[in-house]
Short mmCIF file of C-alpha atoms and ligand atoms in Angstrom, two decimals:
data_model
loop_
_atom_site.label_atom_id
_atom_site.label_comp_id
_atom_site.label_asym_id
_atom_site.label_seq_id
_atom_site.Cartn_x
_atom_site.Cartn_y
_atom_site.Cartn_z
CA MET A 1 0.26 -0.14 -0.02
CA GLY A 2 1.42 3.45 -0.75
CA ILE A 3 1.52 5.41 2.34
CA PRO A 4 -0.80 8.23 2.47
CA PHE A 5 0.51 11.69 2.42
CA PRO A 6 0.97 14.01 4.32
CA TYR A 7 1.41 12.71 7.46
CA LYS A 8 -0.47 14.26 10.12
CA LYS A 9 -3.09 16.85 8.86
CA PHE A 10 -5.01 17.00 11.26
CA LYS A 11 -4.89 16.38 14.76
CA LEU A 12 -8.13 14.48 16.60
CA VAL A 13 -8.14 16.38 20.24
CA ASP A 14 -11.16 15.94 21.97
CA GLY A 15 -13.00 18.52 23.70
CA HIS A 16 -11.59 18.27 26.45
CA GLY A 17 -8.29 17.96 24.96
CA ARG A 18 -7.77 14.81 24.92
CA GLU A 19 -4.84 13.99 22.15
CA ILE A 20 -6.69 10.69 20.17
CA HIS A 21 -3.52 8.97 19.15
CA LYS A 22 -3.53 5.32 20.02
CA LEU A 23 -5.73 2.54 17.99
CA ARG A 24 -7.12 -0.52 19.26
CA ILE A 25 -7.98 -2.66 16.61
CA SER A 26 -9.72 -5.99 16.67
CA LEU A 27 -9.38 -8.54 14.28
CA LEU A 28 -11.75 -11.01 15.22
CA ASP A 29 -14.48 -11.90 17.62
CA ALA A 30 -13.69 -15.64 18.55
CA CYS A 31 -11.06 -16.92 20.39
CA ASN A 32 -9.62 -21.26 20.93
CA MET A 33 -9.02 -19.80 24.87
CA SER A 34 -12.64 -19.53 27.36
CA CYS A 35 -11.42 -17.21 29.87
CA LEU A 36 -14.08 -17.18 32.52
CA TYR A 37 -14.47 -13.47 33.08
CA CYS A 38 -14.67 -13.43 29.15
CA MET A 39 -16.21 -16.37 26.88
CA PRO A 40 -19.80 -16.62 27.73
CA GLU A 41 -20.75 -20.03 27.58
CA ASN A 42 -22.94 -19.26 24.83
CA LYS A 43 -19.80 -18.54 21.95
CA ASP A 44 -21.64 -16.41 19.64
CA PHE A 45 -19.29 -15.13 17.04
CA LEU A 46 -19.20 -12.45 14.45
CA ALA A 47 -19.51 -14.47 10.48
CA LYS A 48 -16.14 -14.66 8.53
CA ASN A 49 -17.85 -12.28 5.24
CA ASN A 50 -18.89 -9.87 7.80
CA TRP A 51 -15.30 -9.42 9.79
CA ALA A 52 -13.30 -6.02 7.72
CA SER A 53 -11.13 -7.02 5.50
CA ALA A 54 -7.48 -6.97 5.19
CA GLU A 55 -7.58 -4.44 3.11
CA GLU A 56 -10.53 -2.44 4.84
CA ILE A 57 -8.38 -3.34 8.08
CA VAL A 58 -4.95 -1.26 6.52
CA GLU A 59 -7.45 1.15 4.95
CA ILE A 60 -8.86 2.08 7.60
CA ALA A 61 -5.98 1.87 9.55
CA GLY A 62 -3.58 4.15 6.96
CA ASN A 63 -6.41 6.83 6.99
CA LEU A 64 -6.54 7.21 10.75
CA VAL A 65 -2.91 8.21 10.49
CA LEU A 66 -3.45 11.03 8.65
CA TYR A 67 -5.74 12.22 11.75
CA GLY A 68 -2.50 11.81 14.33
CA ILE A 69 -2.83 7.99 15.41
CA ASP A 70 0.99 6.85 15.51
CA GLN A 71 0.60 3.37 17.91
CA ILE A 72 -1.89 0.61 16.58
CA ARG A 73 -2.14 -2.27 18.82
CA LEU A 74 -3.73 -5.63 17.15
CA THR A 75 -6.23 -7.59 19.39
CA GLY A 76 -9.72 -9.79 19.26
CA GLY A 77 -10.70 -12.07 20.68
CA GLU A 78 -7.69 -13.97 19.55
CA PRO A 79 -6.01 -11.85 16.95
CA LEU A 80 -3.11 -15.22 15.54
CA LEU A 81 -6.52 -16.66 14.64
CA ARG A 82 -6.84 -14.43 11.89
CA PRO A 83 -6.10 -16.28 8.79
CA ASP A 84 -4.47 -13.42 6.97
CA LEU A 85 -2.80 -11.92 10.29
CA ARG A 86 0.28 -12.02 8.07
CA THR A 87 -1.10 -9.83 5.33
CA ILE A 88 -2.34 -7.19 7.80
CA ILE A 89 0.67 -6.58 9.63
CA LYS A 90 3.14 -6.90 6.69
CA LYS A 91 1.03 -3.34 5.13
CA LEU A 92 0.23 -2.40 8.34
CA ASP A 93 4.16 -2.23 8.64
CA LYS A 94 4.35 0.26 6.16
CA LEU A 95 2.39 3.17 7.95
CA PRO A 96 4.78 4.94 10.34
CA LEU A 97 4.02 4.54 13.55
CA ALA A 98 5.66 5.16 17.11
CA LYS A 99 4.89 2.20 18.19
CA PHE A 100 3.14 -1.40 16.75
CA GLY A 101 1.94 -4.15 18.60
CA LEU A 102 0.04 -6.86 18.88
CA THR A 103 -2.73 -8.98 22.37
CA THR A 104 -2.28 -12.57 22.13
CA ASN A 105 -3.27 -15.55 23.96
CA ALA A 106 0.15 -16.62 22.58
CA ILE A 107 -1.24 -20.09 22.37
CA HIS A 108 -0.13 -20.16 18.24
CA LEU A 109 2.44 -17.30 19.11
CA ASP A 110 5.29 -19.68 18.48
CA ARG A 111 4.41 -20.21 14.80
CA GLU A 112 4.37 -16.40 14.40
CA LEU A 113 7.87 -15.57 15.67
CA SER A 114 10.08 -15.48 13.81
CA PHE A 115 7.52 -13.57 11.19
CA LEU A 116 6.62 -10.93 13.47
CA LYS A 117 10.41 -10.52 14.32
CA ASN A 118 11.15 -9.11 11.24
CA THR A 119 8.28 -7.15 11.65
CA ASN A 120 7.83 -3.90 13.97
CA CYS A 121 5.19 -5.61 15.43
CA GLN A 122 7.54 -6.13 18.62
CA TYR A 123 5.42 -5.02 21.26
CA LEU A 124 3.45 -7.89 22.69
CA ASN A 125 1.00 -8.04 25.58
CA ILE A 126 0.90 -11.51 26.33
CA SER A 127 -2.25 -12.94 28.07
CA LEU A 128 -1.16 -15.21 31.45
CA ASP A 129 -3.62 -15.44 34.33
CA SER A 130 -1.48 -18.07 36.31
CA LEU A 131 2.06 -19.27 36.96
CA ASP A 132 0.49 -22.61 37.37
CA ARG A 133 -0.54 -25.32 34.59
CA GLU A 134 -4.35 -26.99 36.82
CA ASN A 135 -4.62 -23.02 37.69
CA PHE A 136 -4.66 -22.06 34.31
CA PHE A 137 -6.83 -24.49 33.12
CA LYS A 138 -9.16 -23.40 35.45
CA ILE A 139 -9.22 -20.29 34.66
CA THR A 140 -8.50 -20.10 30.43
CA GLN A 141 -10.37 -23.82 30.46
CA THR A 142 -7.67 -25.00 28.01
CA ASP A 143 -4.49 -26.69 28.65
CA THR A 144 -1.67 -24.91 27.34
CA PHE A 145 -0.11 -23.37 29.80
CA SER A 146 3.18 -25.04 28.29
CA LYS A 147 2.60 -24.04 25.27
CA VAL A 148 2.13 -20.55 25.77
CA PHE A 149 4.20 -19.98 28.86
CA HIS A 150 7.83 -21.71 26.51
CA SER A 151 6.19 -19.39 23.12
CA LEU A 152 6.44 -16.48 26.01
CA ILE A 153 9.99 -17.26 27.15
CA LYS A 154 10.84 -17.51 23.34
CA ALA A 155 9.73 -14.45 22.12
CA GLN A 156 11.39 -12.74 25.00
CA GLU A 157 14.69 -14.39 23.70
CA ALA A 158 14.79 -13.67 20.76
CA GLY A 159 14.11 -9.88 21.28
CA LEU A 160 10.90 -8.97 21.21
CA LYS A 161 9.21 -6.94 23.60
CA VAL A 162 6.56 -8.89 26.44
CA LYS A 163 4.67 -8.27 28.50
CA ILE A 164 2.45 -10.14 30.64
CA ASN A 165 -1.29 -9.71 31.57
CA THR A 166 -2.91 -11.24 34.83
CA VAL A 167 -5.89 -10.23 35.23
CA LEU A 168 -6.36 -10.01 39.20
CA LEU A 169 -9.28 -13.00 40.15
CA LYS A 170 -9.39 -12.65 44.09
CA GLY A 171 -9.60 -16.51 45.31
CA LEU A 172 -8.20 -18.08 42.09
CA ASN A 173 -4.82 -16.45 41.22
CA ASP A 174 -3.88 -13.64 43.87
CA HIS A 175 -2.04 -16.56 45.87
CA GLU A 176 0.35 -16.21 42.98
CA ILE A 177 1.27 -12.54 43.45
CA ASP A 178 4.64 -13.78 44.97
CA GLN A 179 5.33 -16.39 41.93
CA PHE A 180 4.52 -13.48 39.25
CA ILE A 181 7.34 -11.27 41.43
CA LEU A 182 9.97 -13.72 41.20
CA PHE A 183 8.62 -14.76 37.54
CA SER A 184 9.74 -10.76 36.55
CA LYS A 185 12.94 -10.63 38.32
CA LYS A 186 13.53 -14.31 37.01
CA THR A 187 12.85 -13.60 33.15
CA GLY A 188 12.95 -9.49 33.50
CA ILE A 189 9.03 -9.45 32.13
CA GLU A 190 6.91 -6.25 33.38
CA VAL A 191 3.77 -8.09 34.34
CA ARG A 192 1.12 -6.29 34.50
CA PHE A 193 -2.23 -6.76 37.12
CA LEU A 194 -5.11 -5.97 35.54
CA GLU A 195 -8.29 -5.17 37.89
CA LEU A 196 -10.95 -6.89 36.80
CA MET A 197 -13.76 -4.60 34.57
CA LYS A 198 -17.68 -4.81 34.92
CA ILE A 199 -17.64 -6.12 30.89
CA GLY A 200 -19.65 -8.33 30.27
CA VAL A 201 -19.24 -12.18 31.67
CA ALA A 202 -17.15 -10.46 34.19
CA ASN A 203 -20.58 -8.76 36.07
CA HIS A 204 -21.64 -12.42 37.24
CA TYR A 205 -18.03 -13.08 38.23
CA PHE A 206 -16.95 -9.28 39.86
CA THR A 207 -18.56 -10.00 43.56
CA LYS A 208 -17.19 -13.08 43.91
CA HIS A 209 -13.64 -12.58 42.36
CA PHE A 210 -12.49 -8.96 42.18
CA ILE A 211 -9.75 -7.52 44.54
CA SER A 212 -8.40 -4.11 43.34
CA ALA A 213 -5.03 -2.81 43.15
CA ASP A 214 -4.91 -1.49 45.72
CA GLU A 215 -5.04 -4.41 48.60
CA ILE A 216 -2.25 -6.27 46.84
CA ILE A 217 -0.14 -3.25 46.94
CA LYS A 218 -0.61 -3.47 50.58
CA LYS A 219 0.01 -7.37 50.99
CA MET A 220 3.07 -7.32 48.15
CA GLU A 221 3.99 -4.27 50.47
CA LEU A 222 4.73 -6.06 53.74
CA LYS A 223 6.65 -8.73 52.30
CA TRP A 224 8.73 -6.75 48.83
CA ASP A 225 11.05 -2.89 48.32
CA PHE A 226 10.06 -1.24 45.36
CA LYS A 227 9.39 1.82 44.50
CA GLN A 228 6.92 3.78 41.97
CA ARG A 229 8.05 5.00 38.17
CA PRO A 230 7.31 8.02 36.69
CA MET A 231 3.61 7.63 34.24
CA PRO A 232 3.43 9.52 30.75
CA LYS A 233 0.32 11.26 30.84
CA ASP A 234 -1.90 8.97 29.03
CA SER A 235 -0.73 5.87 30.76
CA THR A 236 -3.41 3.69 32.14
CA SER A 237 -1.38 1.39 33.76
CA PHE A 238 1.34 2.78 36.61
CA ASN A 239 4.39 1.13 37.59
CA PHE A 240 6.70 0.12 40.28
CA THR A 241 10.55 -1.35 40.16
CA PHE A 242 10.75 -3.88 42.86
CA ASN A 243 14.80 -4.12 44.24
CA ASN A 244 14.80 -7.35 43.28
CA GLY A 245 15.20 -6.02 39.69
CA ALA A 246 11.08 -7.49 39.02
CA GLU A 247 9.06 -4.85 37.35
CA ILE A 248 4.99 -4.85 38.02
CA GLY A 249 2.09 -2.71 36.91
CA PHE A 250 -1.40 -2.22 37.60
CA ILE A 251 -3.54 -1.62 35.52
CA ALA A 252 -6.94 -0.34 37.77
CA SER A 253 -9.42 0.13 35.43
CA GLU A 254 -12.37 -0.13 37.63
CA SER A 255 -10.75 1.28 41.59
CA LYS A 256 -8.43 3.84 40.03
CA PRO A 257 -10.30 4.56 36.03
CA PHE A 258 -8.38 6.60 33.39
CA CYS A 259 -10.99 7.80 30.87
CA GLY A 260 -9.64 11.18 31.82
CA GLY A 261 -6.52 11.01 30.19
CA CYS A 262 -8.02 8.66 27.43
CA SER A 263 -6.17 8.44 23.87
CA ARG A 264 -7.10 5.31 22.44
CA LEU A 265 -10.15 4.26 19.20
CA ARG A 266 -11.51 1.29 18.74
CA LEU A 267 -12.05 -0.13 15.27
CA GLY A 268 -13.75 -3.33 15.58
CA SER A 269 -13.59 -6.41 13.25
CA ASP A 270 -16.47 -5.54 12.02
CA GLY A 271 -14.31 -2.61 10.21
CA ALA A 272 -16.69 -0.08 13.28
CA ILE A 273 -15.10 3.12 15.23
CA ARG A 274 -15.78 3.32 19.16
CA PRO A 275 -14.24 5.52 21.32
CA CYS A 276 -14.32 3.23 24.55
CA LEU A 277 -14.59 0.21 25.58
CA PHE A 278 -17.58 0.84 27.19
CA MET A 279 -19.87 2.19 24.44
CA ASP A 280 -21.52 -0.67 21.91
CA GLN A 281 -22.38 2.55 19.90
CA GLY A 282 -20.02 2.30 16.72
CA ILE A 283 -19.85 3.90 13.30
CA SER A 284 -19.28 1.71 10.02
CA LEU A 285 -15.41 3.66 8.21
CA LYS A 286 -15.94 0.58 5.31
CA GLY A 287 -15.45 2.69 2.34
CA LEU A 288 -15.15 6.10 3.96
CA LYS A 289 -13.12 9.07 3.10
CA GLY A 290 -12.10 12.90 3.15
CA ASP A 291 -15.03 14.74 4.86
CA ASP A 292 -17.19 11.64 5.47
CA LEU A 293 -14.33 9.95 7.34
CA LEU A 294 -13.79 12.94 9.36
CA GLU A 295 -17.68 13.55 10.15
CA ALA A 296 -17.72 10.47 11.40
CA LEU A 297 -14.02 10.89 13.48
CA GLN A 298 -14.93 13.74 14.74
CA LYS A 299 -19.19 12.08 16.04
CA THR A 300 -16.94 9.24 17.84
CA ILE A 301 -14.42 10.80 19.94
CA ARG A 302 -17.09 13.88 20.78
CA LEU A 303 -19.13 10.57 22.70
CA LYS A 304 -15.85 9.88 24.72
CA PRO A 305 -16.81 9.49 28.37
CA THR A 306 -14.89 11.66 30.37
CA ASP A 307 -16.07 8.97 33.31
CA ARG A 308 -16.21 5.59 33.93
CA ILE A 309 -19.06 4.00 32.19
CA PRO A 310 -19.94 1.66 34.75
CA THR A 311 -20.63 -1.56 33.18
CA ILE A 312 -21.05 -2.95 29.76
CA GLU A 313 -23.05 -6.51 28.73
CA ARG A 314 -21.17 -6.74 25.83
CA PRO A 315 -18.66 -9.72 26.40
CA MET A 316 -15.14 -8.43 26.25
CA HIS A 317 -13.89 -10.55 23.00
CA LYS A 318 -16.18 -8.64 21.29
CA ILE A 319 -14.59 -5.68 21.92
CA GLY A 320 -11.48 -6.56 21.64
CA GLY A 321 -9.82 -5.96 24.86
N1 LIG B 1 -7.09 -13.48 23.30
C1 LIG B 1 -5.76 -12.06 23.39
C2 LIG B 1 -5.74 -12.28 25.02
O1 LIG B 1 -6.14 -12.52 25.89
O2 LIG B 1 -4.14 -11.18 25.03
C3 LIG B 1 -6.84 -10.89 22.65
C4 LIG B 1 -8.01 -10.51 23.59
S1 LIG B 1 -8.35 -10.44 25.23
C5 LIG B 1 -10.06 -10.01 25.40
C6 LIG B 1 -6.96 -8.77 26.10
C7 LIG B 1 -6.67 -8.78 27.77
O3 LIG B 1 -7.88 -8.77 28.20
C8 LIG B 1 -6.14 -9.86 27.92
O4 LIG B 1 -5.47 -9.35 28.99
C9 LIG B 1 -8.17 -10.19 29.41
O5 LIG B 1 -6.92 -11.08 30.16
C10 LIG B 1 -8.10 -9.05 29.04
N2 LIG B 1 -9.70 -9.20 29.44
C11 LIG B 1 -10.45 -9.88 29.18
N3 LIG B 1 -11.38 -9.61 30.00
C12 LIG B 1 -11.75 -9.23 31.11
C13 LIG B 1 -11.61 -8.46 31.82
N4 LIG B 1 -13.61 -8.88 32.25
N5 LIG B 1 -11.51 -7.73 32.65
C14 LIG B 1 -10.30 -6.83 32.73
N6 LIG B 1 -9.22 -7.71 31.65
C15 LIG B 1 -9.84 -8.31 30.93
FE1 LIG B 2 -9.68 -15.62 24.74
FE2 LIG B 2 -8.32 -13.44 25.54
FE3 LIG B 2 -11.09 -13.40 26.20
FE4 LIG B 2 -9.46 -15.50 26.98
S1 LIG B 2 -8.87 -13.30 27.49
S2 LIG B 2 -10.58 -15.51 26.47
S3 LIG B 2 -7.49 -15.41 25.37
S4 LIG B 2 -9.95 -12.97 24.17
#
């Protein structure tokens, strides 16, 4: 694809001074895991013929770069299940991005490593909710711990920039905090603990399994020495460096929402753009250009909330986390 020119003709700045420069692209809503807090029992995936095509995704992303998007993260569902993943990445790779990454459950990461190594898609957020095989099975409902663990270590060794996402689940994995700290110390990989968000099925687990970042930090203080690192203005996480070298972050979307500094738009696997994880309404960007595209983007960012919307019933795998 030819790169559109000139770049950053416009900046997308909303009425609250938030400069929108990050784009999450959900490549599909299907997944090969069934994490308790994400995947409903009755799986209902978008038919393939309704997915935005590789060409549409690349065209939309290329157009959004003109409006100041400089960071793209691919997600899903499970993005590595997309058959044309490599085509999409190769084309997006030509865009002038400051940061390009993907979020994955890593079941199929091994087979993509040598491909990814030769692209700019270097920032991998890998979900790992437990360091114990049986517990991993209980949470994800797949017996893939060894595969995931080996792949993430290989990715780190290959020089890709790996971070771990671990959803905090009271009574399910909150007894593993020390092990995650030791894992980070040993591997040099940053672990980010995500508060469980009230999205989709997680609404039904919330009372039983939510545990706040503060509760975990208090527990960590009893045993470990660590210092908070300075955080960029639109960062979603706050991060700590431990005396032993571990790097631990928190994304406390429930107890410390960061909507006031949010700089993201979300492109769904259906080609619709949404202003927020917690908003269902989307505008299809397929085929939109020029004034029509700008109008759709302006409409979308006008809807971007500044305060956390309490909950959404739409499942997370459909939104694209
Ligand atoms: N399948 C990929 C994965 O799991 O990394 C990408 C999509 S997944 C929806 C993206 C991230 O959202 C994962 O780290 C997952 O653990 C997280 N997630 C899903 N549902 C969540 C919830 N209700 N609260 C907090 N995080 C959630
Ligand atoms: Fe799949 Fe990711 Fe949802 Fe787990 S969190 S079910 S891996 S989309």
